[in-house]
Coordinates of C-alpha atoms in Angstrom, one line a residue:
F21 CA 89.3 -147.3 -111.3
F22 CA 88.1 -150.5 -109.8
L23 CA 91.5 -152.3 -109.7
P24 CA 92.8 -151.0 -106.2
Y25 CA 89.3 -151.6 -104.8
R26 CA 89.1 -155.1 -106.2
Q27 CA 92.6 -155.9 -104.9
D28 CA 91.7 -154.8 -101.4
I29 CA 88.5 -156.9 -101.5
N30 CA 90.3 -159.9 -103.0
H31 CA 93.0 -159.6 -100.3
G32 CA 90.5 -159.5 -97.5
I33 CA 88.4 -162.3 -98.9
K34 CA 91.4 -164.4 -99.6
T35 CA 92.5 -164.0 -96.0
I36 CA 89.1 -165.1 -94.8
L37 CA 89.0 -168.0 -97.2
N38 CA 92.4 -169.2 -96.0
K39 CA 91.1 -169.3 -92.5
F40 CA 88.1 -171.4 -93.6
R41 CA 90.5 -173.9 -95.1
L42 CA 92.1 -174.9 -91.9
S43 CA 91.9 -178.6 -91.8
R44 CA 89.6 -180.2 -89.2
K45 CA 92.1 -183.0 -89.3
S46 CA 94.7 -180.8 -87.8
F47 CA 92.6 -180.4 -84.7
K48 CA 91.6 -184.1 -84.3
Q49 CA 93.3 -186.5 -81.9
D50 CA 96.3 -184.2 -81.4
P51 CA 96.8 -182.8 -78.0
L52 CA 95.7 -179.2 -78.3
S53 CA 98.7 -177.0 -78.1
E54 CA 98.5 -173.4 -77.1
Q55 CA 99.2 -172.5 -80.8
K56 CA 96.2 -174.6 -82.0
V57 CA 93.9 -173.1 -79.4
K58 CA 94.9 -169.6 -80.5
G59 CA 94.5 -170.6 -84.1
R60 CA 91.0 -172.1 -83.4
K61 CA 90.0 -168.9 -81.5
Q62 CA 91.3 -166.7 -84.3
L63 CA 89.4 -168.7 -86.8
F64 CA 86.2 -168.5 -84.8
D65 CA 86.7 -164.7 -84.3
E66 CA 87.3 -164.1 -88.0
K67 CA 84.3 -166.3 -89.0
H68 CA 82.1 -164.6 -86.4
L69 CA 83.2 -161.2 -87.7
L70 CA 82.5 -162.1 -91.3
Y71 CA 79.1 -163.5 -90.6
T72 CA 78.2 -160.7 -88.2
L73 CA 78.9 -158.3 -91.0
I74 CA 77.3 -160.1 -94.0
D75 CA 74.3 -161.5 -92.0
N76 CA 73.2 -158.0 -91.1
M77 CA 73.2 -156.7 -94.6
P78 CA 69.9 -156.7 -96.6
D79 CA 71.8 -157.7 -99.8
F80 CA 72.5 -161.2 -101.2
I81 CA 76.2 -161.8 -100.4
Y82 CA 78.1 -164.9 -101.4
I83 CA 81.4 -166.4 -102.4
K84 CA 81.5 -169.3 -104.9
D85 CA 84.2 -171.6 -106.2
T86 CA 85.2 -172.0 -109.9
D87 CA 82.3 -174.5 -110.4
S88 CA 79.8 -171.8 -109.1
N89 CA 79.2 -173.7 -105.9
F90 CA 78.6 -171.7 -102.7
I91 CA 81.5 -171.4 -100.3
V92 CA 80.1 -168.6 -98.2
A93 CA 76.6 -167.1 -98.1
N94 CA 74.8 -164.7 -95.9
K95 CA 71.6 -165.1 -93.9
K96 CA 69.5 -163.3 -96.6
I97 CA 70.3 -166.1 -99.1
M98 CA 69.5 -168.7 -96.6
D99 CA 66.2 -167.1 -95.7
V100 CA 65.2 -166.8 -99.4
H101 CA 65.9 -170.5 -99.9
G102 CA 64.2 -171.5 -96.6
L103 CA 67.4 -173.0 -95.2
K104 CA 68.1 -173.3 -91.4
S105 CA 71.8 -174.1 -91.6
R106 CA 74.7 -172.9 -93.8
D107 CA 75.5 -176.6 -94.3
Q108 CA 72.4 -176.9 -96.4
L109 CA 73.8 -174.4 -98.8
I110 CA 77.6 -174.8 -98.9
G111 CA 78.7 -176.9 -101.9
K112 CA 75.4 -176.4 -103.7
S113 CA 74.8 -174.3 -106.8
D114 CA 72.0 -172.1 -108.0
H115 CA 70.7 -175.1 -109.9
D116 CA 69.7 -176.5 -106.5
F117 CA 67.5 -173.5 -105.8
Y118 CA 66.4 -171.7 -108.9
P119 CA 64.6 -172.7 -112.1
R120 CA 67.0 -173.9 -114.8
E121 CA 66.6 -170.7 -116.9
L122 CA 67.8 -168.4 -114.0
A123 CA 70.4 -170.8 -112.8
D124 CA 71.9 -171.3 -116.2
K125 CA 72.1 -167.5 -116.7
Y126 CA 73.8 -167.0 -113.3
R127 CA 76.3 -169.7 -114.1
R128 CA 77.1 -168.3 -117.6
N129 CA 77.8 -164.9 -116.1
E130 CA 80.0 -166.4 -113.3
Q131 CA 81.9 -168.7 -115.7
A132 CA 82.6 -165.7 -118.0
I133 CA 84.1 -163.8 -115.0
I134 CA 86.2 -166.9 -114.1
S135 CA 87.5 -167.3 -117.6
T136 CA 88.1 -163.6 -118.4
G137 CA 88.9 -162.1 -115.0
E138 CA 86.5 -159.2 -115.9
P139 CA 84.1 -158.2 -113.2
L140 CA 80.4 -157.7 -113.7
I141 CA 79.4 -154.4 -112.1
N142 CA 75.9 -153.3 -111.3
H143 CA 74.3 -155.8 -113.7
E144 CA 70.5 -155.8 -113.5
E145 CA 69.1 -159.3 -113.3
R146 CA 65.9 -161.1 -112.5
S147 CA 65.7 -163.3 -109.4
L148 CA 63.2 -164.7 -107.0
D149 CA 62.2 -163.7 -103.4
E150 CA 61.4 -166.2 -100.6
H151 CA 57.8 -166.5 -102.0
G152 CA 58.9 -167.3 -105.5
N153 CA 57.9 -163.8 -106.8
D154 CA 60.1 -162.0 -109.4
I155 CA 62.5 -159.4 -108.1
Y156 CA 65.2 -157.5 -109.7
L157 CA 68.8 -157.2 -108.4
S158 CA 71.6 -154.9 -109.1
T159 CA 74.4 -157.5 -109.0
T160 CA 78.2 -157.0 -108.8
K161 CA 80.4 -160.1 -109.2
I162 CA 84.2 -160.0 -109.1
P163 CA 86.8 -162.7 -109.5
L164 CA 88.4 -164.0 -106.4
H165 CA 92.2 -164.5 -106.7
D166 CA 94.5 -166.7 -104.6
E167 CA 98.0 -165.5 -103.5
D168 CA 99.5 -166.5 -106.9
G169 CA 96.9 -164.4 -108.8
E170 CA 94.9 -167.4 -110.0
I171 CA 91.2 -167.1 -110.1
I172 CA 89.7 -169.4 -107.5
G173 CA 86.1 -168.2 -107.5
I174 CA 83.8 -165.2 -107.5
V175 CA 82.5 -162.8 -104.9
G176 CA 79.0 -161.5 -105.4
I177 CA 76.6 -159.1 -104.0
G178 CA 73.1 -158.4 -105.2
R179 CA 70.8 -155.6 -104.1
D180 CA 67.1 -155.7 -104.6
I181 CA 66.1 -152.8 -106.8
S182 CA 62.6 -154.0 -107.5
D183 CA 61.0 -150.9 -105.9
N184 CA 63.3 -148.6 -107.9
R185 CA 62.1 -150.2 -111.1
K186 CA 58.5 -149.6 -110.2
A187 CA 59.0 -145.9 -109.5

């Protein structure tokens, strides 16, 4: 049931990640050819499109590498952690922001996905809001595959369901 959906998501995210991997070095000290200018504009447009979409969602949305370090994260995650720039988040893990107990649990779940390839769908888990208060998320995490089918990370989305639990 989820396989075609996961493949579509993985393909879209893989395309976006490949655009993020364009080397800065390729743009340094070379005369900018028309092709490089077009590539730079396309990269900007795709990044802008991605962040416009995810930054306007109320959910926690992120992509992590196989070491559970953030590669992409939306504004909601930055706001919860009190960050002003994505550079303050990229390359860091949950251990940099959450108490050890929560961070360890998140990492165990992510590493299980990476090692087995099995997604975690609508998993209820405790988290913290921007004030350090307990909240509950319905979290879905899926493996992210490269063009050869190798798992290169995870994509996650968490929705705050705290109000639903209280009702």
